[in-house]
Amino acid sequence: MSNSVVLCVWHSCPDPTGVAVSEELPEKASEVDARVARSMLVLCSVSGGFVIGAVVLAALALVWRSPRGSTGTDLSAITTFTIAELVGVVVVALVTGVLLTALMAGTNGPHASSYLGIAIVVAMAAAAGVLTAVFASWPDRAFASVSGPGDRGIREISIAAWIALTVGCIVVVAVVVRVYRPDGTRRLGWPAKIRWAGVSARPATLLVAFSMVVGLVVAASPTVALSITARDPARAAAENDPVPGLPTTLGERISYSFATEDPSRLVAAGAGFVVENGTALEARDGGTGRLRWTFAYSRLPSKCTPYAVHSTGVGPGSSVVLACLMSGWPSRSMLIGLDAMSGEYRWSNGENWRPDQRLEGPAHALAVVRGDELMVLDPRTGNHVWHRSVRMRCTEAYPQFGTTTHAVVYLVRCGTSYSIEVHSISDASVWRIPLRPRKSNATQFNAHMVAVFGDSVVTTTSAEYSGDGVYVVDTARHRVRRLPGAGSASGGYTDTLALGTSTVPVVELSRTAGRGGDYVLPWKTEITPMNRAIDNGISADRRSAMVGDGLATATVFDPTTSRVSIAIVDRAGNTTRRPSPCGYDAGGLLVVPGATLMICARETWIPRHQITYHVLGLR
């Protein structure tokens, strides 16, 4: 009889009025009862804490849905999803909170309602578990627009929210089953106060305090884990790499070599250069060829295919801008800014802007276009510098524009007439330069922007399918100079190369008519290239380079040996030649810190015509 009484006391058997009764217990029984109360309190606190943590995580997913540093990202799908997720988590949390309140109240409940509550929580726990499993392979449509290097990890945070909610629901179900009998009466009651670690407090007070602590830990754990995994010590070390000086002469020793599939995605940047390897961008030291950092294309938004790489120069503070094209109709361009020294993500822009086609530009301005709109971005932050409209009826489907040190130059076409618009970067001023053919009765007139360097821009014109003129525009001094004798060759056309210093402009002109030739103006020194060098996939602005005070090219064909030579023209117009390490193949040149890169286009004809590119670091 006494044993049954003690057992009943341990479990605080209720009296017929439905109120839990506490009786004086022997010392040993009191200790057992205290342990039971503390264990139930711990379980209730775990349940409440995980539910609170789930609500906080769902709220964070909503607040952090926009990628870090992003502009123009379509957030409609992810906003709808995170709001629905937060509402679902809050509803489940409220039901769980009601059950926890009932547990703490110490009252009995009707048979039907107690088991209905258990059934509801079990169903919600099952639903939370199912949603957690679904989240593990959630379709890309909810997260595609916000995936990428600026993603704050909201997919992982959302999964963590539902996992926490599932744990909280399962624990509260276990507590309900432990406390209530099948007939709805309670097996366990709460003492007036619970003594814990020398502190005596009401059970409800301890429950709230413990739940808040557990909730804080649950909410903080995923975010702390994401921040730890996001750290890359190698990037921090690369940021402090020394930057070698630019070479003043074209070296003859091959210091290193590598292969690339696309030489148009090879740019001078940071402490050397950046090149694409097919699945990632790689930054290498210009002096040694050592790998400095890698930006994997898997970090890009899903279904975003890279199509261009742009650099703002070398040294600290320089940037690399990667452009990728989102699949779908219509396709949409996305720009991603990286720190050239460390490869660290800085910003992204999904407003469908397309960058300057030039591979390099100034450090403080990146010109982009979208339809009839022209904008300048700060390549370091992605912030808008200015934005204006151009005359849509007077532009082409693929506009010609470039960025000098002080201005954005836009070539405007209106019917058969052209003009050059010089848009100042620092203010809203626009300088317009009309271009007219030499012959007033010309019916066919075209213009091409062929070179941008420093403050100068070179534009060529042709009339009646023949060369008409070459214009050098100094955007800093607002001066236009028409090069004498240029463009007079019948049937010729002008191709891109390089522009030298602002005091002695240098332009390479390539002609396919006659015997051909590369003319350096105003030096007027002629060298004979291999004609196929024009079509070997090496972009025109890589076919020669200013190395120190000389203009070097690796496209000179030597008829005596049938091999390609390097030609270097100094300011006095003197030309020196030497064998090219590319052998029988034409090559391109790129000056980077520590070396001059020679891009050899290796052509093979068996079993099919194929061009592969080998890059040599000359020192």
PDB file of C-alpha atoms in Angstrom, residues 332-478:
ATOM      1  CA  ARG A 332      20.096  37.919 -69.590  1.00  0.00           C
ATOM      2  CA  SER A 333      23.628  39.087 -68.924  1.00  0.00           C
ATOM      3  CA  MET A 334      25.088  39.076 -65.432  1.00  0.00           C
ATOM      4  CA  LEU A 335      28.280  40.805 -64.289  1.00  0.00           C
ATOM      5  CA  ILE A 336      30.365  39.595 -61.342  1.00  0.00           C
ATOM      6  CA  GLY A 337      33.174  41.688 -59.863  1.00  0.00           C
ATOM      7  CA  LEU A 338      36.200  40.036 -58.244  1.00  0.00           C
ATOM      8  CA  ASP A 339      39.225  41.455 -56.469  1.00  0.00           C
ATOM      9  CA  ALA A 340      42.120  40.878 -58.870  1.00  0.00           C
ATOM     10  CA  MET A 341      44.650  40.345 -56.088  1.00  0.00           C
ATOM     11  CA  SER A 342      42.729  37.832 -53.956  1.00  0.00           C
ATOM     12  CA  GLY A 343      39.898  36.586 -56.190  1.00  0.00           C
ATOM     13  CA  GLU A 344      37.433  37.600 -53.470  1.00  0.00           C
ATOM     14  CA  TYR A 345      33.862  38.212 -54.608  1.00  0.00           C
ATOM     15  CA  ARG A 346      32.899  41.897 -54.463  1.00  0.00           C
ATOM     16  CA  TRP A 347      29.602  42.460 -56.282  1.00  0.00           C
ATOM     17  CA  SER A 348      27.192  41.228 -58.936  1.00  0.00           C
ATOM     18  CA  ASN A 349      24.766  42.940 -61.292  1.00  0.00           C
ATOM     19  CA  GLY A 350      21.883  41.084 -62.945  1.00  0.00           C
ATOM     20  CA  GLU A 351      20.316  44.039 -64.772  1.00  0.00           C
ATOM     21  CA  ASN A 352      21.295  42.674 -68.212  1.00  0.00           C
ATOM     22  CA  TRP A 353      24.172  45.087 -68.823  1.00  0.00           C
ATOM     23  CA  ARG A 354      26.851  44.064 -71.315  1.00  0.00           C
ATOM     24  CA  PRO A 355      30.440  45.223 -70.839  1.00  0.00           C
ATOM     25  CA  ASP A 356      32.916  46.929 -73.101  1.00  0.00           C
ATOM     26  CA  GLN A 357      34.293  44.417 -75.617  1.00  0.00           C
ATOM     27  CA  ARG A 358      37.834  45.494 -74.801  1.00  0.00           C
ATOM     28  CA  LEU A 359      39.679  43.115 -72.510  1.00  0.00           C
ATOM     29  CA  GLU A 360      41.249  45.822 -70.335  1.00  0.00           C
ATOM     30  CA  GLY A 361      40.054  49.193 -69.101  1.00  0.00           C
ATOM     31  CA  PRO A 362      40.697  51.874 -66.478  1.00  0.00           C
ATOM     32  CA  ALA A 363      40.525  51.052 -62.781  1.00  0.00           C
ATOM     33  CA  HIS A 364      37.779  53.542 -61.921  1.00  0.00           C
ATOM     34  CA  ALA A 365      35.176  53.018 -64.659  1.00  0.00           C
ATOM     35  CA  LEU A 366      33.500  50.141 -66.499  1.00  0.00           C
ATOM     36  CA  ALA A 367      31.256  51.114 -69.407  1.00  0.00           C
ATOM     37  CA  VAL A 368      28.235  48.873 -70.019  1.00  0.00           C
ATOM     38  CA  VAL A 369      25.292  49.042 -72.424  1.00  0.00           C
ATOM     39  CA  ARG A 370      21.731  47.752 -72.499  1.00  0.00           C
ATOM     40  CA  GLY A 371      19.689  48.571 -75.593  1.00  0.00           C
ATOM     41  CA  ASP A 372      19.665  52.358 -75.899  1.00  0.00           C
ATOM     42  CA  GLU A 373      21.129  52.874 -72.416  1.00  0.00           C
ATOM     43  CA  LEU A 374      24.717  53.607 -71.502  1.00  0.00           C
ATOM     44  CA  MET A 375      26.023  53.352 -67.954  1.00  0.00           C
ATOM     45  CA  VAL A 376      29.307  53.559 -66.096  1.00  0.00           C
ATOM     46  CA  LEU A 377      29.920  51.281 -63.102  1.00  0.00           C
ATOM     47  CA  ASP A 378      32.621  51.490 -60.482  1.00  0.00           C
ATOM     48  CA  PRO A 379      34.388  48.142 -61.093  1.00  0.00           C
ATOM     49  CA  ARG A 380      35.541  47.993 -57.468  1.00  0.00           C
ATOM     50  CA  THR A 381      32.061  48.197 -55.909  1.00  0.00           C
ATOM     51  CA  GLY A 382      29.553  47.740 -58.743  1.00  0.00           C
ATOM     52  CA  ASN A 383      27.950  51.085 -57.849  1.00  0.00           C
ATOM     53  CA  HIS A 384      26.424  53.230 -60.597  1.00  0.00           C
ATOM     54  CA  VAL A 385      28.564  56.257 -61.511  1.00  0.00           C
ATOM     55  CA  TRP A 386      26.094  57.621 -64.063  1.00  0.00           C
ATOM     56  CA  HIS A 387      23.390  56.378 -66.388  1.00  0.00           C
ATOM     57  CA  ARG A 388      22.027  57.989 -69.548  1.00  0.00           C
ATOM     58  CA  SER A 389      20.208  57.155 -72.764  1.00  0.00           C
ATOM     59  CA  VAL A 390      21.698  57.206 -76.250  1.00  0.00           C
ATOM     60  CA  ARG A 391      19.784  57.623 -79.482  1.00  0.00           C
ATOM     61  CA  MET A 392      18.418  54.165 -80.201  1.00  0.00           C
ATOM     62  CA  ARG A 393      17.615  54.919 -83.833  1.00  0.00           C
ATOM     63  CA  CYS A 394      21.206  55.968 -84.373  1.00  0.00           C
ATOM     64  CA  THR A 395      22.917  52.945 -82.883  1.00  0.00           C
ATOM     65  CA  GLU A 396      23.703  49.471 -84.117  1.00  0.00           C
ATOM     66  CA  ALA A 397      22.675  46.098 -82.756  1.00  0.00           C
ATOM     67  CA  TYR A 398      26.243  45.649 -81.467  1.00  0.00           C
ATOM     68  CA  PRO A 399      27.348  49.137 -80.411  1.00  0.00           C
ATOM     69  CA  GLN A 400      30.986  50.155 -80.601  1.00  0.00           C
ATOM     70  CA  PHE A 401      32.194  51.835 -77.447  1.00  0.00           C
ATOM     71  CA  GLY A 402      35.242  51.976 -75.227  1.00  0.00           C
ATOM     72  CA  THR A 403      36.504  53.558 -72.028  1.00  0.00           C
ATOM     73  CA  THR A 404      39.496  55.879 -71.841  1.00  0.00           C
ATOM     74  CA  THR A 405      40.989  57.315 -68.671  1.00  0.00           C
ATOM     75  CA  HIS A 406      38.554  60.245 -68.639  1.00  0.00           C
ATOM     76  CA  ALA A 407      35.628  59.344 -70.894  1.00  0.00           C
ATOM     77  CA  VAL A 408      33.415  56.734 -72.482  1.00  0.00           C
ATOM     78  CA  VAL A 409      33.562  56.939 -76.276  1.00  0.00           C
ATOM     79  CA  TYR A 410      30.483  55.774 -78.184  1.00  0.00           C
ATOM     80  CA  LEU A 411      30.371  55.439 -81.975  1.00  0.00           C
ATOM     81  CA  VAL A 412      26.907  56.542 -83.120  1.00  0.00           C
ATOM     82  CA  ARG A 413      25.466  55.595 -86.491  1.00  0.00           C
ATOM     83  CA  CYS A 414      22.542  57.456 -88.061  1.00  0.00           C
ATOM     84  CA  GLY A 415      21.759  55.949 -91.443  1.00  0.00           C
ATOM     85  CA  THR A 416      24.954  56.357 -93.473  1.00  0.00           C
ATOM     86  CA  SER A 417      26.467  59.033 -91.234  1.00  0.00           C
ATOM     87  CA  TYR A 418      28.578  58.494 -88.138  1.00  0.00           C
ATOM     88  CA  SER A 419      29.628  60.559 -85.177  1.00  0.00           C
ATOM     89  CA  ILE A 420      31.823  59.979 -82.154  1.00  0.00           C
ATOM     90  CA  GLU A 421      30.265  60.804 -78.783  1.00  0.00           C
ATOM     91  CA  VAL A 422      32.702  61.404 -75.938  1.00  0.00           C
ATOM     92  CA  HIS A 423      30.902  61.105 -72.568  1.00  0.00           C
ATOM     93  CA  SER A 424      32.907  62.500 -69.678  1.00  0.00           C
ATOM     94  CA  ILE A 425      33.120  60.104 -66.727  1.00  0.00           C
ATOM     95  CA  SER A 426      33.353  62.860 -64.125  1.00  0.00           C
ATOM     96  CA  ASP A 427      30.378  64.959 -65.298  1.00  0.00           C
ATOM     97  CA  ALA A 428      27.453  64.905 -67.712  1.00  0.00           C
ATOM     98  CA  SER A 429      29.185  66.658 -70.593  1.00  0.00           C
ATOM     99  CA  VAL A 430      29.083  65.122 -74.082  1.00  0.00           C
ATOM    100  CA  TRP A 431      31.421  66.047 -76.939  1.00  0.00           C
ATOM    101  CA  ARG A 432      30.181  65.051 -80.422  1.00  0.00           C
ATOM    102  CA  ILE A 433      32.524  64.659 -83.382  1.00  0.00           C
ATOM    103  CA  PRO A 434      30.916  64.193 -86.837  1.00  0.00           C
ATOM    104  CA  LEU A 435      32.661  61.834 -89.267  1.00  0.00           C
ATOM    105  CA  ARG A 436      32.308  62.539 -92.990  1.00  0.00           C
ATOM    106  CA  PRO A 437      33.785  60.853 -96.072  1.00  0.00           C
ATOM    107  CA  ARG A 438      36.356  62.688 -98.132  1.00  0.00           C
ATOM    108  CA  LYS A 439      34.121  62.426-101.159  1.00  0.00           C
ATOM    109  CA  SER A 440      30.819  64.162-100.572  1.00  0.00           C
ATOM    110  CA  ASN A 441      29.042  61.903-103.085  1.00  0.00           C
ATOM    111  CA  ALA A 442      30.041  58.639-101.380  1.00  0.00           C
ATOM    112  CA  THR A 443      27.053  56.301-101.008  1.00  0.00           C
ATOM    113  CA  GLN A 444      28.727  53.678 -98.821  1.00  0.00           C
ATOM    114  CA  PHE A 445      30.344  54.968 -95.631  1.00  0.00           C
ATOM    115  CA  ASN A 446      31.359  52.984 -92.559  1.00  0.00           C
ATOM    116  CA  ALA A 447      33.297  53.648 -89.395  1.00  0.00           C
ATOM    117  CA  HIS A 448      34.986  51.362 -86.869  1.00  0.00           C
ATOM    118  CA  MET A 449      36.495  52.018 -83.473  1.00  0.00           C
ATOM    119  CA  VAL A 450      39.744  50.077 -83.676  1.00  0.00           C
ATOM    120  CA  ALA A 451      41.840  51.060 -80.664  1.00  0.00           C
ATOM    121  CA  VAL A 452      41.499  52.616 -77.212  1.00  0.00           C
ATOM    122  CA  PHE A 453      44.544  53.383 -75.097  1.00  0.00           C
ATOM    123  CA  GLY A 454      45.048  55.861 -72.275  1.00  0.00           C
ATOM    124  CA  ASP A 455      43.208  59.048 -73.239  1.00  0.00           C
ATOM    125  CA  SER A 456      43.093  58.302 -76.963  1.00  0.00           C
ATOM    126  CA  VAL A 457      40.737  56.513 -79.317  1.00  0.00           C
ATOM    127  CA  VAL A 458      41.405  55.510 -82.921  1.00  0.00           C
ATOM    128  CA  THR A 459      38.508  55.307 -85.371  1.00  0.00           C
ATOM    129  CA  THR A 460      38.817  54.341 -89.028  1.00  0.00           C
ATOM    130  CA  THR A 461      36.406  55.112 -91.849  1.00  0.00           C
ATOM    131  CA  SER A 462      35.869  53.592 -95.269  1.00  0.00           C
ATOM    132  CA  ALA A 463      33.904  54.840 -98.266  1.00  0.00           C
ATOM    133  CA  GLU A 464      32.870  52.858-101.334  1.00  0.00           C
ATOM    134  CA  TYR A 465      34.516  49.781 -99.764  1.00  0.00           C
ATOM    135  CA  SER A 466      37.957  51.424 -99.585  1.00  0.00           C
ATOM    136  CA  GLY A 467      39.962  53.077 -96.833  1.00  0.00           C
ATOM    137  CA  ASP A 468      38.952  56.669 -96.200  1.00  0.00           C
ATOM    138  CA  GLY A 469      40.593  57.929 -93.020  1.00  0.00           C
ATOM    139  CA  VAL A 470      42.054  57.279 -89.589  1.00  0.00           C
ATOM    140  CA  TYR A 471      41.121  59.600 -86.720  1.00  0.00           C
ATOM    141  CA  VAL A 472      42.930  59.852 -83.393  1.00  0.00           C
ATOM    142  CA  VAL A 473      40.741  61.447 -80.705  1.00  0.00           C
ATOM    143  CA  ASP A 474      42.374  62.803 -77.553  1.00  0.00           C
ATOM    144  CA  THR A 475      39.518  62.667 -75.018  1.00  0.00           C
ATOM    145  CA  ALA A 476      41.453  64.545 -72.327  1.00  0.00           C
ATOM    146  CA  ARG A 477      42.342  67.590 -74.457  1.00  0.00           C
ATOM    147  CA  HIS A 478      39.334  67.411 -76.808  1.00  0.00           C
TER     148      HIS A 478
END
